[in-house]
Structure formats: structure tokens, C-alpha cells
Coordinates of C-alpha atoms in Angstrom, one line a residue:
X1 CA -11.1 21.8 -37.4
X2 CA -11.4 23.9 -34.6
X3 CA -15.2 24.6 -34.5
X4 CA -17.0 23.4 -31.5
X5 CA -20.5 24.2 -29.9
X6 CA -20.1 26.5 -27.4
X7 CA -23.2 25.5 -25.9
X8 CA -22.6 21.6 -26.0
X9 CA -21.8 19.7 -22.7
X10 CA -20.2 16.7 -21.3
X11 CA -21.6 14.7 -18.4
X12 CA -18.9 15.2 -15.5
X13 CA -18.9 11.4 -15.4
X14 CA -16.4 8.7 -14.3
X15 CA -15.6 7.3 -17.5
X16 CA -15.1 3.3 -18.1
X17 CA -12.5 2.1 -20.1
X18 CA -12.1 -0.4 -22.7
X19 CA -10.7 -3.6 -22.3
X20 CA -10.0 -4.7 -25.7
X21 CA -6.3 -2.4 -26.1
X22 CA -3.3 -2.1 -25.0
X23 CA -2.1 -0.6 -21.5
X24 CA 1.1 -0.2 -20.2
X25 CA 1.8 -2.3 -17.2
X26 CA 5.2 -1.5 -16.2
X27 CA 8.6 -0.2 -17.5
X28 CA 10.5 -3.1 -18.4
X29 CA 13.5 -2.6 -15.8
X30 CA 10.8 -2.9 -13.3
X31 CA 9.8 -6.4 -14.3
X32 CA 12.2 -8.9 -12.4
X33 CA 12.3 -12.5 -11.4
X34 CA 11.3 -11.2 -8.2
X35 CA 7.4 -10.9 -8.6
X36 CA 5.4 -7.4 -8.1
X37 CA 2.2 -6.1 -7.7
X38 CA 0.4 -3.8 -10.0
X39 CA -3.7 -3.2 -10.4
X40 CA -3.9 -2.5 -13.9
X41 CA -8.1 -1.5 -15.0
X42 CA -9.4 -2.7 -11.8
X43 CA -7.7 -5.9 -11.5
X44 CA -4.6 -7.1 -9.6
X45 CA -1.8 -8.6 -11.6
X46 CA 1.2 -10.8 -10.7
X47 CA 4.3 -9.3 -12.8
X48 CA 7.2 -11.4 -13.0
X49 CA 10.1 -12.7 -15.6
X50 CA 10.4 -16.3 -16.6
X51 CA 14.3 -17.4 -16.5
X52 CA 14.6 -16.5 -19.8
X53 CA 13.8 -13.1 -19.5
X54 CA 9.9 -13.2 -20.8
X55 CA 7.8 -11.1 -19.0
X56 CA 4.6 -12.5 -17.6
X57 CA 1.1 -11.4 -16.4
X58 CA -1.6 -13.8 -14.1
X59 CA -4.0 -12.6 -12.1
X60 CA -2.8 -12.0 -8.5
X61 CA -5.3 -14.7 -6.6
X62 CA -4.2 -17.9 -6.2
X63 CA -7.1 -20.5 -7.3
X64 CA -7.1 -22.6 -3.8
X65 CA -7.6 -19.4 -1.5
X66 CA -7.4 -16.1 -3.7
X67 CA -3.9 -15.3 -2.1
X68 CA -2.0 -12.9 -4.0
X69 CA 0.7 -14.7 -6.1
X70 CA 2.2 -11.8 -6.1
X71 CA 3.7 -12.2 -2.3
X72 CA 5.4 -15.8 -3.6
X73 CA 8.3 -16.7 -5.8
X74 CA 9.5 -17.5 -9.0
X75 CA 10.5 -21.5 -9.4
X76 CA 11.6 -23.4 -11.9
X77 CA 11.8 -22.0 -15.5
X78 CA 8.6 -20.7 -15.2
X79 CA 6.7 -21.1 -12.5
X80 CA 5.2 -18.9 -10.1
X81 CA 4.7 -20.1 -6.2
X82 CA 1.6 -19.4 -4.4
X83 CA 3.5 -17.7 -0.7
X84 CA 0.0 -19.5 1.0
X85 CA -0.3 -23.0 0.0
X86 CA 2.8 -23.5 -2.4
X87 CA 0.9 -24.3 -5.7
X88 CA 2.9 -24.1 -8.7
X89 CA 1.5 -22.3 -11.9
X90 CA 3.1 -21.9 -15.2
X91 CA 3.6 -18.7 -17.6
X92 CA 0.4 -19.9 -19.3
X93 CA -1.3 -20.0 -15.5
X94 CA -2.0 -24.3 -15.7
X95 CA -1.3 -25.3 -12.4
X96 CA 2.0 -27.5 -12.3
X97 CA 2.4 -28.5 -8.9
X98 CA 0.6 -29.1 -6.0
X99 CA 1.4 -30.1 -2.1
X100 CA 1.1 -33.1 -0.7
X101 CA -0.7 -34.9 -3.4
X102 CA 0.1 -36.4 -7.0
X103 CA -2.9 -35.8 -8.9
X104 CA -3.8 -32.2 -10.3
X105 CA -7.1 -30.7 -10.3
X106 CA -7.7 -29.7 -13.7
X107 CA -9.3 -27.0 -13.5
X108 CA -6.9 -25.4 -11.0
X109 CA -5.8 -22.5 -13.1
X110 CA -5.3 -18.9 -13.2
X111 CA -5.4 -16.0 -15.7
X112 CA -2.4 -15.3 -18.0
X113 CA -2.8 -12.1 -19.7
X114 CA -1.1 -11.5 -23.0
X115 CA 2.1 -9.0 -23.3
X116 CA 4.3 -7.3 -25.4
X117 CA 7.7 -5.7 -24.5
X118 CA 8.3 -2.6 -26.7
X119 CA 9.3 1.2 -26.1
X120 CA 10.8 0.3 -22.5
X121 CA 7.5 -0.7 -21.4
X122 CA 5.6 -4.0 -21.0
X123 CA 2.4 -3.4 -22.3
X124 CA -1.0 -5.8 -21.3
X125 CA -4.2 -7.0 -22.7
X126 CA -6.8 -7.1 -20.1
X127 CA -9.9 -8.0 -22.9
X128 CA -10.6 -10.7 -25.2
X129 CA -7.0 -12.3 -25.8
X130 CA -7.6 -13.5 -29.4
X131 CA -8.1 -9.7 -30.1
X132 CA -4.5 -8.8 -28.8
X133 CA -2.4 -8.3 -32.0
X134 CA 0.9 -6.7 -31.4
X135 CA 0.5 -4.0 -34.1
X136 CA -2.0 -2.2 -31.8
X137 CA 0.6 -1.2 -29.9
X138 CA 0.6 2.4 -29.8
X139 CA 3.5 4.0 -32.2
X140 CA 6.2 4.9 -29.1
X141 CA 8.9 5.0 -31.2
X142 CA 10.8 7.6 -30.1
X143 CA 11.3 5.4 -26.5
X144 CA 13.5 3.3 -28.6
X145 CA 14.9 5.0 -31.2
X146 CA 18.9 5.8 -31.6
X147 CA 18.2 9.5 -33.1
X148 CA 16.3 10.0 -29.3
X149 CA 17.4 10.4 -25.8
X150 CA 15.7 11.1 -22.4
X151 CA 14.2 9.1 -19.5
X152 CA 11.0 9.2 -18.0
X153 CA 9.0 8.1 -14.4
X154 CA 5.6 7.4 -13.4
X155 CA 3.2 9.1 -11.5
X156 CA 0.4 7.8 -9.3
X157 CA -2.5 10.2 -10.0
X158 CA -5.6 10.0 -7.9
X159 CA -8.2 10.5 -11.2
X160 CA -10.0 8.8 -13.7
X161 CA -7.8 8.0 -16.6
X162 CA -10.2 10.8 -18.9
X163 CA -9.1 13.8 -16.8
X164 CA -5.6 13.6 -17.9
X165 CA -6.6 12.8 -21.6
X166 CA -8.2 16.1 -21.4
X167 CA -5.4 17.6 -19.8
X168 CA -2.8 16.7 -22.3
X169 CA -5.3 17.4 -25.5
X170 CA -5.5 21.1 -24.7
X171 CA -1.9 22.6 -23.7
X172 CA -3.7 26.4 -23.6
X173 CA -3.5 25.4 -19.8
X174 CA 0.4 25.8 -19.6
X175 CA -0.8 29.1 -19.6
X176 CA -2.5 29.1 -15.8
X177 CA -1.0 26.5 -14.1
X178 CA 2.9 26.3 -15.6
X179 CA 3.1 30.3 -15.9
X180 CA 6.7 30.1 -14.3
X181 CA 8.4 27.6 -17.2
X182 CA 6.3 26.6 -20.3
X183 CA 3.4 29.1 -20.3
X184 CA 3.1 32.2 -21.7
X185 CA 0.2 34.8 -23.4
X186 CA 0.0 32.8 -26.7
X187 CA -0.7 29.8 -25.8
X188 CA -4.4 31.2 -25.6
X189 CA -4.1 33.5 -28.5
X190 CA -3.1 31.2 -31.2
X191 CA -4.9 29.4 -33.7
X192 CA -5.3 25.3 -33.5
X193 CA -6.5 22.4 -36.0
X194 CA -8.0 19.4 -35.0
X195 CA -8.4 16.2 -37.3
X196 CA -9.0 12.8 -36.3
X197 CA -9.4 9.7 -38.4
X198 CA -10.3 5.9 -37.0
X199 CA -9.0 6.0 -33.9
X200 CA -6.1 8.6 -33.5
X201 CA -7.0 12.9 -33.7
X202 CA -4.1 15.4 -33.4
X203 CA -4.1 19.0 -32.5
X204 CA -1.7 21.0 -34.1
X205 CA -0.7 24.7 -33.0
X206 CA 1.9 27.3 -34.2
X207 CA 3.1 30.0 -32.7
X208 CA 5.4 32.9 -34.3
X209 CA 7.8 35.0 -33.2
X210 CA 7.4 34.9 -30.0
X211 CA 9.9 35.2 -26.7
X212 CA 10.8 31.7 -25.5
X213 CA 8.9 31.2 -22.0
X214 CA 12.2 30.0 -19.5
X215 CA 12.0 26.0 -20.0
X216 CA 12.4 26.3 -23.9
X217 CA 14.9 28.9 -23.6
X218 CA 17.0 26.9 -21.9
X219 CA 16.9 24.5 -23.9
X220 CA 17.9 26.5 -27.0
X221 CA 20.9 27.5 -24.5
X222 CA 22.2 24.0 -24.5
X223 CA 22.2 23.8 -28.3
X224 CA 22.5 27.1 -28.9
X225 CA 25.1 28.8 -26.0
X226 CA 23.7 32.6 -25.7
X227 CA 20.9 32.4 -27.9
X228 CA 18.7 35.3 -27.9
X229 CA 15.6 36.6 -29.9
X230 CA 12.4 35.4 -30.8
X231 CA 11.5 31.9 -31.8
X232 CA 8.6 29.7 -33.6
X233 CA 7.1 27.2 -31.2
X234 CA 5.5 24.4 -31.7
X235 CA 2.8 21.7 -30.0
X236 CA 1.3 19.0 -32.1
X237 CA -0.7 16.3 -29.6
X238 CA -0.9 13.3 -31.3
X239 CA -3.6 10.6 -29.4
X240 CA -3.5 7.2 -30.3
X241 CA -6.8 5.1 -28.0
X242 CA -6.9 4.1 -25.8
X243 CA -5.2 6.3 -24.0
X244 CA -1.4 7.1 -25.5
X245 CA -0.7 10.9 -26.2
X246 CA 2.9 11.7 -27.8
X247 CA 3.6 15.5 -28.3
X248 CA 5.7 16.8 -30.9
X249 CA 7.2 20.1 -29.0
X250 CA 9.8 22.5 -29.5
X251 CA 11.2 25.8 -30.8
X252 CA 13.3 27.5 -33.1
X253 CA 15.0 30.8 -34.4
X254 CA 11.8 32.9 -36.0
X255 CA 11.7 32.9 -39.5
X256 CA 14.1 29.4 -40.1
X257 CA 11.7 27.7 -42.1
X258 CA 10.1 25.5 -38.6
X259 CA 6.8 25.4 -39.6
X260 CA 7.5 24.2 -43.3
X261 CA 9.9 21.4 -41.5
X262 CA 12.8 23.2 -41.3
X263 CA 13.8 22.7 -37.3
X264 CA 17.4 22.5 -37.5
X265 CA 17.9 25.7 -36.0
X266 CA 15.7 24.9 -32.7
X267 CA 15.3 21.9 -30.3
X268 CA 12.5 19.4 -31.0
X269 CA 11.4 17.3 -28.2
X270 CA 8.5 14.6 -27.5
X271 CA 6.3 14.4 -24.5
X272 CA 5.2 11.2 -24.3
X273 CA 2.8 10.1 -22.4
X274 CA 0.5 6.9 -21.9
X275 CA -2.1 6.5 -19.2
X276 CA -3.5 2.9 -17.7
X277 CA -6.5 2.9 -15.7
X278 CA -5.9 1.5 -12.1
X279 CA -9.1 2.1 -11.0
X280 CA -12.2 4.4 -12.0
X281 CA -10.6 7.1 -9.6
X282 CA -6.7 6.5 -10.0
X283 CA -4.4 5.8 -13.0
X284 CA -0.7 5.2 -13.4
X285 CA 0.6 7.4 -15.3
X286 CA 3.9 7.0 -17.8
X287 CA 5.8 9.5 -19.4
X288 CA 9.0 10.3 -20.7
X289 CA 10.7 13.6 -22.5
X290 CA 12.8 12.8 -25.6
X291 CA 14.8 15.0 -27.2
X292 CA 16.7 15.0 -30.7
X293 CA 19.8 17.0 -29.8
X294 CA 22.8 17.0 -27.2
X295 CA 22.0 13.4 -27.4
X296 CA 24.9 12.3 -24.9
X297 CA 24.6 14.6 -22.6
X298 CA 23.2 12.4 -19.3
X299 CA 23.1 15.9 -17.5
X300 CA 20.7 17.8 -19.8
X301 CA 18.7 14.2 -19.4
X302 CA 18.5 14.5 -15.7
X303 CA 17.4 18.2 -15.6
X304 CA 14.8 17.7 -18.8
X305 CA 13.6 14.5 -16.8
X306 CA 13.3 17.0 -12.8
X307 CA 11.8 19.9 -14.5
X308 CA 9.4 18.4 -16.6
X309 CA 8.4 16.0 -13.0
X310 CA 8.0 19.7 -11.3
X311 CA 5.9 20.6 -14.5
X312 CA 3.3 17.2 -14.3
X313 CA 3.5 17.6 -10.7
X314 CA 1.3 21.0 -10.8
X315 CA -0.9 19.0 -13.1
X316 CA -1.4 16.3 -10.3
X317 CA -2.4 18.3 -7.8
X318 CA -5.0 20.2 -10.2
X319 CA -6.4 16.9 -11.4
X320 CA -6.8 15.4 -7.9
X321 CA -8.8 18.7 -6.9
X322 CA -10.7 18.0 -10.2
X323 CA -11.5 14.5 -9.3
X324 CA -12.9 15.4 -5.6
X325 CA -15.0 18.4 -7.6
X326 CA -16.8 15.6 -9.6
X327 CA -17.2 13.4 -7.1
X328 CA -18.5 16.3 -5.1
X329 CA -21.2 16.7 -7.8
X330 CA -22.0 13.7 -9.7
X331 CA -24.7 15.4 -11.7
X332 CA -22.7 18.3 -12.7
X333 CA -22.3 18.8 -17.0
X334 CA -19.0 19.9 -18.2
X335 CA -19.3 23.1 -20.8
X336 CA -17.4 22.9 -23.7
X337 CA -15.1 25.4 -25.1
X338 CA -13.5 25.8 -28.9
X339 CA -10.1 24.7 -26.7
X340 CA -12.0 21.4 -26.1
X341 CA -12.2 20.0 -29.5
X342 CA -9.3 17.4 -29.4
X343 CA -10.6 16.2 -25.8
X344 CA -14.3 15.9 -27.2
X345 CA -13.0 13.5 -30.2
X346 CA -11.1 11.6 -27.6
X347 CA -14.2 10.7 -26.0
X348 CA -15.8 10.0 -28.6
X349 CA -13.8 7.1 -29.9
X350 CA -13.5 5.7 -26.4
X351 CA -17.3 6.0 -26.3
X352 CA -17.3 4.1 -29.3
X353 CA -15.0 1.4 -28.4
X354 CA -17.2 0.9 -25.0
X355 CA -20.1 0.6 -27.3
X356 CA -18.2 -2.1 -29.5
X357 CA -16.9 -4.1 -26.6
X358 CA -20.5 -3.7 -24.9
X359 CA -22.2 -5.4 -28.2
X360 CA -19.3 -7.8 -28.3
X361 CA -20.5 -8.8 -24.6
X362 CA -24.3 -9.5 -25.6
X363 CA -23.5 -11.7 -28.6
X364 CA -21.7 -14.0 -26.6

């Protein structure tokens, strides 16, 4: 479906985000015994690994003085130190220990948010923890998988978490701001679908014999040494909410049978992608680029991981300029375009899963 209003609008709005989902809070190598810092939906949170190697999340405020747990250490097979006052709280966030007396308060305790480690990250329930079931993980798979290789990094984008939602739902973009590597003419001139079911919509888009813009034609180098002529290229966006977008990307040698399934004369690669609110005007943003060919080659890993960094890095400073517009006018309405449709279904779920979590919130 590719039929939006052309007249329909969007409030230019800061957009909440639910609570009752999955976010990522960290690559796993980046969770130590050592504890760190991260704000993850507007609220601090103490990261740190028990001495068996589980990751753990409490809220960074200690429940004597609100001093960030954060700044202690990691004691005992558990515990986390408060730097201030040096109570002890377990994984679960009971208080353990406390100075200078025997006797615990019982209702010193702290927040322990639920995780799971999969795809290389450590991802965190902020909402209701009986709703956190480990199969609403968003599918990463590729992060994990033997057939895949390729690295990522994350990027500290000064926006609301929506803005690069819409950014990565509709790619005609690459055209205007990524002319020197991934855009080109067709991008703009090719047909899309958009389907959506529960909570996941995908935008698919072809395009046929066409010259490969540079990026892509080096990449059919690395498989291919000296390739030349024209190749089908492909971008299909899947979004999983809350906020996880994996694109299925790549090109092949016109006329190989791509399009029916056929890719083994091109390179396939996946953009992944998965966004966690920080605050309403600043996300960390995770990605990685996987690719299904060369798969020991560190080198093409190291260049696919810098160039596609230059690539997001024109995308950050258009977003940032994008936030300051809105916030410049906070009673402006965004206008639609067919090229929107994908974004528009995006909102619409997390619009729905606001509503849920706000009815969910009167009840109790």
C-alpha cells in the first residue's frame, strides 16, 4: 500500500514513548563489573555485571540520599556499593548491608529492572515488569548469526527517538543528503509497498537495472573483482515497535533472478538499527551493518562499519537541525507525502501502545 492523503498532517510534536517494551541499554562488551551510567527513557540506570557474568539494571539513586550508584562498586557476588554512604544492594535492589548498624530498614530498596542479553546487546524493561517476556525481544538475529558478519557503534543523537523512525522508514532521502555514496535518481522514482500487521509494517522497494551508486559498487568489487554493468537493488525496512528497524539491502547483476530470491549474484546486507529514548530530545542510537558474504574479511568489516558511520553521520546533523526547527515552532503540522506511509503506520502503533499503557495506568 502506498496510498496516503496528500493533504493529511502530523502534529510536529515531541512524541512519548512507551514503557511497556523492550529498549536497548547497552552493547554487552560494554557492561562490566565496573559499574556505568546510562539514562535510558528519562531515567538513570546503574549498569553493572554480577560475578557471574549477569548483567544488571537499578535505578542510579541510592535510597538514603539519591546518590548515583553508579559512581560506587561492585562487592560481593552481587552487590552494588553506594560511593556516598556505602549501603549494599543486591541484583534484585533489597538492601544487604548497611554502615554502622545491624538492623536493616526494610524498606530500604531500589529498582531492579528486568534484562535480557541477546544480539550483542542488553536489552531493558523500563514498564510494568510482569509484562516483560523475553519473546518481545525484537527479531535481531542477524547480530548473532554464523551466516552474518559486521560490527556496529552508537550514536548520541540530539532528537526525539520518532525523527529517526521516520528517517529510516523512508530511504528516498539517500537521495538528498547521501548523494556522494548510497543515493542516486531512483531512489525517488521507484515504486514502494507498505503493509503492516500488529505491531510490525515493512516497506519494500525494487529497483531495476540501474548503475550501482559508489558504496554498493564497491561492494560488488569485493565479491565480485571488476564487476561492471547494471544491477537490481534492493531496500525492504522492516520495523518491529517500539522502535527496532532492520533493513534488508543490497544489489545484484540485472536480470539474476534478485527480485524472485535469487541474490547469489549480488551482496545482501542488513542495516540494523534500534533506537532507545534518553530523553524527549536525545536518543542513543544502535546500529550495526551485517553482511552475508566475504564473511572473514575483518578489513571489508572495518571499512563497511567507517563508511556507513560517515553515512548516519550526515543523518545526525539533519536530525539535530530538525529537532531545533520543532522546537522552534511547537505548533507547526508536518504534511504528509505518499513517501510517508511507513513513518505514518509507525506512529500509529506507538500511538496505540501510549493509549494502552495510558488505560493500563487508570485502572490501577
Amino acid at each position: 500500500m502506498t496510498e496516503v492523503a496528500a493533504k493529511s498532517t502530523t502534529t510536529a510534536k515531541i512524541m512519548d514513548h512507551p514503557l511497556n517494551a523492550w529498549y536497548v541499554a547497552a552493547w554487552d562488551h560494554e557492561v562490566t563489573r565496573k559499574p556505568m551510567s546510562r539514562t535510558i527513557a528519562k531515567r538513570p540506570v546503574a549498569l553493572y555485571r554480577t560475578e557471574d557474568g549477569k548483567a544488571v539494571a537499578l535505578a542510579d539513586s541510592c535510597w538514603h540520599r539519591l546518590a548515583p550508584l553508579s559512581m560506587g562498586k561492585t562487592v560481593g557476588k552481587d552487590g552494588l556499593q553506594c560511593p556516598y554512604h556505602g549501603i549494599v544492594y543486591n541484583s534484585a535492589g533489597r538492601c544487604v548491608s548497611m554502615p554502622a548498624q545491624e538492623t536493616i530498614n526494610p524498606s530500604a530498596t531500589v529498582p531492579s529492572f528486568p534484562i535480557v542479553e541477546r544480539y550483542r546487546y542488553v536489552w531493558i524493561w523500563m514498564g510494568d515488569p510482569t509484562l516483560a517476556d523475553p519473546e518481545l525481544v525484537p527479531d535481531m538475529h542477524q547480530m548473532s548469526s554464523e551466516q552474518w558478519a559486521g560490527d556496529g557503534m552508537t550514536i548520541a543523537a540530539d532528537c526525539n527517538y520518532q525523527l529517526i523512525l521516520d528517517n529510516l522508514m523512508d530511504l528516498t532521502h539517500e537521495e538528498f543528503v547521501h548523494s556522494s555514496s548510497i543515493g542516486q535518481d531512483e531512489l525517488s522514482d521507484s515504486e514502494f509497498i507498505t503493509t503492516h500487521e500488529g505491531n510490525k509494517v515493512t516497506v519494500t522497494r525494487w529497483m531495476h537495472n540501474i548503475d550501482a551508486p559508489p558504496f554498493w559498487l564497491k561492494n560488488m568489487r569485493d565479491k565480485f573483482p571488476g564487476f561492471e554493468g547494471k544491477v537490481d537493488r534492493w531496500q525492504i525496512i522492516h520495523f518491529e515497535a517500539p522502535a527496532t528497524i532492520t533493513i534488508d539491502v543490497g544489489v545484484a547483476k540485472a536480470g539474476t533472478g534478485a527480485p524472485e530470491g535469487h541474490r547469489s549474484q549480488g551482496v545482501n546486507g542488513f542495516v540494523m538499527n534500534t533506537i532507545t529514548p534518553e530523553t524527549d530530545r536525545s536518543s542513543h542510537y544502535f546500529w550495526a551493518f551485517m553482511r552475508n558474504y566475504c564473511l572473514d574479511s575483518q578489513l571489508i568489516t572495518t571499512q563497511l562499519r567507517d563508511g556507513v558511520h560517515g553515512v548516519f553521520g550526515e543523518d545526525e546533523a539533519m536530525l539535530k537541525a530538525q529537532q531545533k526547527a520543532i522546537d522552534a515552532n511547537p505548533d507547526y503540522e508536518f504534511y504528509n507525502l505518499n513517501i510517508d506511509a511507513g513513518g505514518m503506520w509507525v506512529r500509529r502503533i506507538l500511538d496505540g501502545m501510549l493509549a494502552a499503557e495510558a488505560n493500563q495506568s487508570v485502572r490501577a
